[in-house]
Amino acid sequence: MADEHRLEEKFISQEAEKRISEKLDEVEKIEIDVQTDFLKIVQGQADRVSIAGQGLVIQEGIRVQEIKLQTDSIAINPFSALFGQIELNEPVNAIARIILTEVDINHALSSDFIRTQMQNLELNVNGKIVSFEPQQIQVFLPGDGKIEYRGKVLLKEMGNTRPFGYTAIARPRTHSQPAMLESFNCTEGGGISIEVITALMQKAQELMNIPYFKWEDMVFHIKDIKVEIGSLILLLETQMKQIPSSSR
């Protein structure tokens, strides 16, 4: 009986792998394990779904080196499940571990998709609005829990626009401590007031401490971030309305 159950699980899992692979721009490896049996499928149930993937390109220019995701017990559409399409009837809790490489992060930051998401940042400095338009940014992961940023923005203040370059070193938020901005240096565009620099640093600290981010219709809560040499490891929790595939 156990072998029969395993055959059912294997069939559904393989079909799910095929469907998700077809929706991704690129994939080096993906494994899906649906733990269920025929009776549970008919009842619209599955014990859990585990997804493990490597080299997944989920959007143009956005690559994930490694992802591991596991759900709690789930309520599924029994008819779609028989054809390997895991459609959720109810939202399900899931945990995910994602690894991003330094190369992939910087490639994503230069992609058109990310550029369209980056909007002007406006700050109120002594009653005057100062805006920053991102031009370029590079991320370096030297390890020791630190992230180094090098970037350039256009500073718009009182009708004047000028370039502003910077470098910064930060420690991301973890399960035990908030994010910390260790250093911030101006590399281009002298004459920036200390009030503007202070406001920008405070905003950067605020953004780094945001406990979640959104992708498609899901909200990922950041439980922990670990920085290793050349890679960033994220531990996330989310409630999914559907098993993620691609947002083409």
Tab-separated table of C-alpha atoms in Angstrom:
chain	number	residue	atom	x	y	z
A	1	MET	CA	0.000	0.000	0.000
A	2	ALA	CA	2.845	2.352	0.836
A	3	ASP	CA	4.414	1.690	-2.574
A	4	GLU	CA	1.086	2.474	-4.271
A	5	HIS	CA	0.873	5.736	-2.351
A	6	ARG	CA	4.421	6.544	-3.383
A	7	LEU	CA	3.565	5.941	-7.044
A	8	GLU	CA	0.691	8.415	-6.781
A	9	GLU	CA	2.931	10.972	-5.074
A	10	LYS	CA	5.657	10.444	-7.675
A	11	PHE	CA	3.277	10.912	-10.614
A	12	ILE	CA	1.753	14.126	-9.240
A	13	SER	CA	5.175	15.458	-8.218
A	14	GLN	CA	6.699	14.828	-11.653
A	15	GLU	CA	3.776	16.457	-13.432
A	16	ALA	CA	3.998	19.474	-11.111
A	17	GLU	CA	7.748	19.750	-11.828
A	18	LYS	CA	7.034	19.724	-15.557
A	19	ARG	CA	4.334	22.402	-15.346
A	20	ILE	CA	6.364	24.787	-13.189
A	21	SER	CA	9.525	24.279	-15.276
A	22	GLU	CA	7.587	25.282	-18.388
A	23	LYS	CA	6.524	28.541	-16.733
A	24	LEU	CA	10.013	29.555	-15.602
A	25	ASP	CA	12.349	31.454	-17.924
A	26	GLU	CA	15.192	29.084	-17.012
A	27	VAL	CA	15.743	26.274	-14.529
A	28	GLU	CA	18.784	24.113	-13.838
A	29	LYS	CA	17.062	21.727	-11.457
A	30	ILE	CA	13.719	21.504	-9.692
A	31	GLU	CA	12.286	18.818	-7.459
A	32	ILE	CA	8.727	18.812	-6.109
A	33	ASP	CA	7.515	16.333	-3.530
A	34	VAL	CA	3.757	16.160	-2.969
A	35	GLN	CA	2.981	13.993	0.055
A	36	THR	CA	-0.522	12.582	-0.394
A	37	ASP	CA	-2.419	9.523	-1.604
A	38	PHE	CA	-5.369	8.900	-3.903
A	39	LEU	CA	-7.958	9.026	-1.108
A	40	LYS	CA	-6.624	12.337	0.169
A	41	ILE	CA	-6.543	13.729	-3.379
A	42	VAL	CA	-10.222	12.845	-3.837
A	43	GLN	CA	-10.937	14.594	-0.539
A	44	GLY	CA	-8.929	17.623	-1.697
A	45	GLN	CA	-6.079	17.167	0.766
A	46	ALA	CA	-2.317	16.792	0.805
A	47	ASP	CA	-0.038	16.460	3.810
A	48	ARG	CA	2.441	18.973	2.427
A	49	VAL	CA	4.332	20.123	-0.656
A	50	SER	CA	8.103	20.564	-0.752
A	51	ILE	CA	9.888	22.445	-3.548
A	52	ALA	CA	13.652	22.480	-4.070
A	53	GLY	CA	15.200	24.288	-7.015
A	54	GLN	CA	18.533	25.517	-8.331
A	55	GLY	CA	19.314	28.121	-10.967
A	56	LEU	CA	15.742	29.395	-11.315
A	57	VAL	CA	15.122	32.502	-13.405
A	58	ILE	CA	11.696	33.702	-12.262
A	59	GLN	CA	11.699	37.001	-14.145
A	60	GLU	CA	13.864	38.470	-16.864
A	61	GLY	CA	17.192	39.124	-15.168
A	62	ILE	CA	16.124	37.793	-11.755
A	63	ARG	CA	17.857	34.537	-10.863
A	64	VAL	CA	17.691	32.518	-7.655
A	65	GLN	CA	20.673	30.280	-6.980
A	66	GLU	CA	18.755	27.970	-4.668
A	67	ILE	CA	15.301	27.781	-3.107
A	68	LYS	CA	13.741	25.354	-0.669
A	69	LEU	CA	10.076	25.792	0.201
A	70	GLN	CA	7.794	23.644	2.328
A	71	THR	CA	4.107	24.029	3.109
A	72	ASP	CA	1.907	22.843	5.940
A	73	SER	CA	-0.963	20.456	5.150
A	74	ILE	CA	-2.998	21.913	2.324
A	75	ALA	CA	-6.462	21.875	0.753
A	76	ILE	CA	-6.176	21.346	-2.997
A	77	ASN	CA	-8.363	21.096	-6.075
A	78	PRO	CA	-8.613	17.293	-6.530
A	79	PHE	CA	-9.240	17.424	-10.280
A	80	SER	CA	-6.261	19.644	-11.093
A	81	ALA	CA	-4.025	17.660	-8.698
A	82	LEU	CA	-4.600	14.474	-10.702
A	83	PHE	CA	-2.944	16.261	-13.644
A	84	GLY	CA	-0.048	17.616	-11.607
A	85	GLN	CA	-1.399	21.133	-11.226
A	86	ILE	CA	-1.420	22.021	-7.528
A	87	GLU	CA	-4.214	24.561	-7.081
A	88	LEU	CA	-4.891	25.626	-3.510
A	89	ASN	CA	-8.478	25.849	-2.286
A	90	GLU	CA	-7.372	27.702	0.847
A	91	PRO	CA	-4.294	29.810	1.706
A	92	VAL	CA	-1.455	27.787	3.209
A	93	ASN	CA	1.477	28.659	5.445
A	94	ALA	CA	4.940	27.998	4.071
A	95	ILE	CA	8.579	28.512	4.981
A	96	ALA	CA	11.283	29.176	2.407
A	97	ARG	CA	15.064	29.303	2.344
A	98	ILE	CA	16.470	31.277	-0.585
A	99	ILE	CA	20.095	31.756	-1.640
A	100	LEU	CA	21.054	34.677	-3.890
A	101	THR	CA	24.577	35.148	-5.211
A	102	GLU	CA	26.338	38.496	-5.452
A	103	VAL	CA	26.476	38.152	-9.231
A	104	ASP	CA	22.769	37.403	-9.516
A	105	ILE	CA	21.804	40.277	-7.194
A	106	ASN	CA	23.754	42.797	-9.254
A	107	HIS	CA	22.407	41.408	-12.503
A	108	ALA	CA	18.866	41.775	-11.145
A	109	LEU	CA	19.543	45.345	-9.980
A	110	SER	CA	20.502	46.304	-13.538
A	111	SER	CA	17.471	44.614	-15.125
A	112	ASP	CA	14.617	46.578	-16.646
A	113	PHE	CA	12.160	44.834	-14.319
A	114	ILE	CA	13.892	46.071	-11.157
A	115	ARG	CA	14.526	49.528	-12.615
A	116	THR	CA	10.814	49.978	-13.195
A	117	GLN	CA	10.184	49.062	-9.548
A	118	MET	CA	12.675	51.610	-8.228
A	119	GLN	CA	10.857	54.868	-7.683
A	120	ASN	CA	12.065	58.281	-6.620
A	121	LEU	CA	12.668	58.605	-2.897
A	122	GLU	CA	11.331	61.823	-1.372
A	123	LEU	CA	12.484	63.191	1.974
A	124	ASN	CA	11.259	66.132	4.001
A	125	VAL	CA	14.333	68.030	5.131
A	126	ASN	CA	13.514	71.046	7.313
A	127	GLY	CA	10.187	71.502	5.534
A	128	LYS	CA	11.664	71.181	2.016
A	129	ILE	CA	11.189	68.192	-0.267
A	130	VAL	CA	14.395	66.579	-1.506
A	131	SER	CA	14.123	63.680	-3.956
A	132	PHE	CA	16.613	61.003	-4.985
A	133	GLU	CA	16.318	59.261	-8.354
A	134	PRO	CA	18.317	55.976	-8.371
A	135	GLN	CA	20.759	55.699	-11.277
A	136	GLN	CA	22.872	52.672	-10.445
A	137	ILE	CA	23.697	50.439	-7.512
A	138	GLN	CA	26.110	47.597	-6.884
A	139	VAL	CA	26.084	45.182	-3.986
A	140	PHE	CA	29.132	43.399	-2.573
A	141	LEU	CA	28.959	40.511	-0.117
A	142	PRO	CA	32.305	40.297	1.717
A	143	GLY	CA	30.950	38.036	4.455
A	144	ASP	CA	31.149	38.690	8.203
A	145	GLY	CA	27.461	39.610	8.165
A	146	LYS	CA	28.049	42.778	6.118
A	147	ILE	CA	26.684	44.130	2.846
A	148	GLU	CA	28.526	46.860	0.938
A	149	TYR	CA	26.621	49.191	-1.379
A	150	ARG	CA	28.062	51.469	-4.057
A	151	GLY	CA	25.682	53.632	-5.999
A	152	LYS	CA	24.760	56.855	-7.692
A	153	VAL	CA	21.537	58.877	-7.567
A	154	LEU	CA	20.310	62.177	-8.954
A	155	LEU	CA	19.679	64.593	-6.105
A	156	LYS	CA	16.842	67.034	-6.795
A	157	GLU	CA	16.741	69.959	-4.384
A	158	MET	CA	15.130	73.383	-4.799
A	159	GLY	CA	14.887	73.030	-8.577
A	160	ASN	CA	18.484	71.882	-8.968
A	161	THR	CA	19.542	68.400	-10.078
A	162	ARG	CA	23.023	67.003	-9.490
A	163	PRO	CA	24.662	63.585	-9.244
A	164	PHE	CA	25.382	62.102	-5.845
A	165	GLY	CA	27.603	59.049	-5.402
A	166	TYR	CA	27.928	57.044	-2.216
A	167	THR	CA	29.302	53.948	-0.559
A	168	ALA	CA	27.735	52.316	2.467
A	169	ILE	CA	28.304	49.289	4.672
A	170	ALA	CA	25.365	47.755	6.489
A	171	ARG	CA	24.411	44.737	8.533
A	172	PRO	CA	20.976	43.341	7.562
A	173	ARG	CA	18.313	42.548	10.115
A	174	THR	CA	18.407	39.060	11.631
A	175	HIS	CA	16.167	37.142	14.021
A	176	SER	CA	18.119	38.617	16.949
A	177	GLN	CA	19.071	42.154	15.908
A	178	PRO	CA	17.774	45.040	13.748
A	179	ALA	CA	19.542	46.300	10.643
A	180	MET	CA	22.473	48.613	11.233
A	181	LEU	CA	24.087	51.155	8.899
A	182	GLU	CA	27.764	51.043	9.861
A	183	SER	CA	29.108	53.672	7.478
A	184	PHE	CA	27.958	56.054	4.751
A	185	ASN	CA	30.343	58.074	2.587
A	186	CYS	CA	29.801	60.553	-0.228
A	187	THR	CA	32.011	59.752	-3.239
A	188	GLU	CA	30.623	62.257	-5.757
A	189	GLY	CA	28.697	65.502	-5.526
A	190	GLY	CA	30.206	67.714	-2.840
A	191	GLY	CA	28.292	70.398	-1.014
A	192	ILE	CA	25.496	68.118	0.222
A	193	SER	CA	24.197	69.470	3.526
A	194	ILE	CA	24.564	67.424	6.685
A	195	GLU	CA	20.774	67.615	7.142
A	196	VAL	CA	20.205	65.906	3.781
A	197	ILE	CA	22.810	63.220	4.535
A	198	THR	CA	21.286	62.592	7.965
A	199	ALA	CA	17.770	62.302	6.533
A	200	LEU	CA	19.002	59.903	3.851
A	201	MET	CA	20.790	57.711	6.406
A	202	GLN	CA	17.692	57.593	8.595
A	203	LYS	CA	15.557	56.589	5.599
A	204	ALA	CA	18.056	53.901	4.622
A	205	GLN	CA	17.934	52.507	8.171
A	206	GLU	CA	14.138	52.499	8.023
A	207	LEU	CA	14.042	50.665	4.677
A	208	MET	CA	16.520	48.031	5.863
A	209	ASN	CA	14.321	47.243	8.860
A	210	ILE	CA	11.169	46.572	6.823
A	211	PRO	CA	10.214	43.070	8.006
A	212	TYR	CA	8.660	41.885	4.752
A	213	PHE	CA	8.588	42.190	0.969
A	214	LYS	CA	6.009	41.383	-1.692
A	215	TRP	CA	6.237	39.181	-4.775
A	216	GLU	CA	3.187	38.592	-6.981
A	217	ASP	CA	0.286	38.332	-4.494
A	218	MET	CA	2.407	36.978	-1.646
A	219	VAL	CA	3.904	38.728	1.356
A	220	PHE	CA	7.167	37.220	2.606
A	221	HIS	CA	8.064	37.916	6.230
A	222	ILE	CA	11.816	38.002	6.758
A	223	LYS	CA	12.764	35.795	9.701
A	224	ASP	CA	16.528	35.822	9.251
A	225	ILE	CA	19.234	37.011	6.837
A	226	LYS	CA	22.713	35.562	6.699
A	227	VAL	CA	25.538	37.088	4.669
A	228	GLU	CA	28.306	34.788	3.473
A	229	ILE	CA	31.137	35.558	1.095
A	230	GLY	CA	29.464	36.038	-2.283
A	231	SER	CA	25.965	34.971	-1.234
A	232	LEU	CA	22.914	36.076	0.726
A	233	ILE	CA	20.719	33.542	2.542
A	234	LEU	CA	17.123	34.473	3.380
A	235	LEU	CA	14.811	32.573	5.730
A	236	LEU	CA	11.216	33.573	5.007
A	237	GLU	CA	7.665	32.790	6.074
A	238	THR	CA	4.631	33.394	3.917
A	239	GLN	CA	0.983	32.542	3.427
A	240	MET	CA	0.433	31.449	-0.150
A	241	LYS	CA	-2.807	31.668	-2.067
A	242	GLN	CA	-1.252	29.565	-4.839
A	243	ILE	CA	1.964	27.626	-5.366
A	244	PRO	CA	4.345	30.132	-7.027
A	245	SER	CA	5.475	29.554	-10.579
A	246	SER	CA	6.155	32.638	-12.650
A	247	SER	CA	4.610	36.074	-13.191
A	248	ARG	CA	5.019	36.458	-16.917
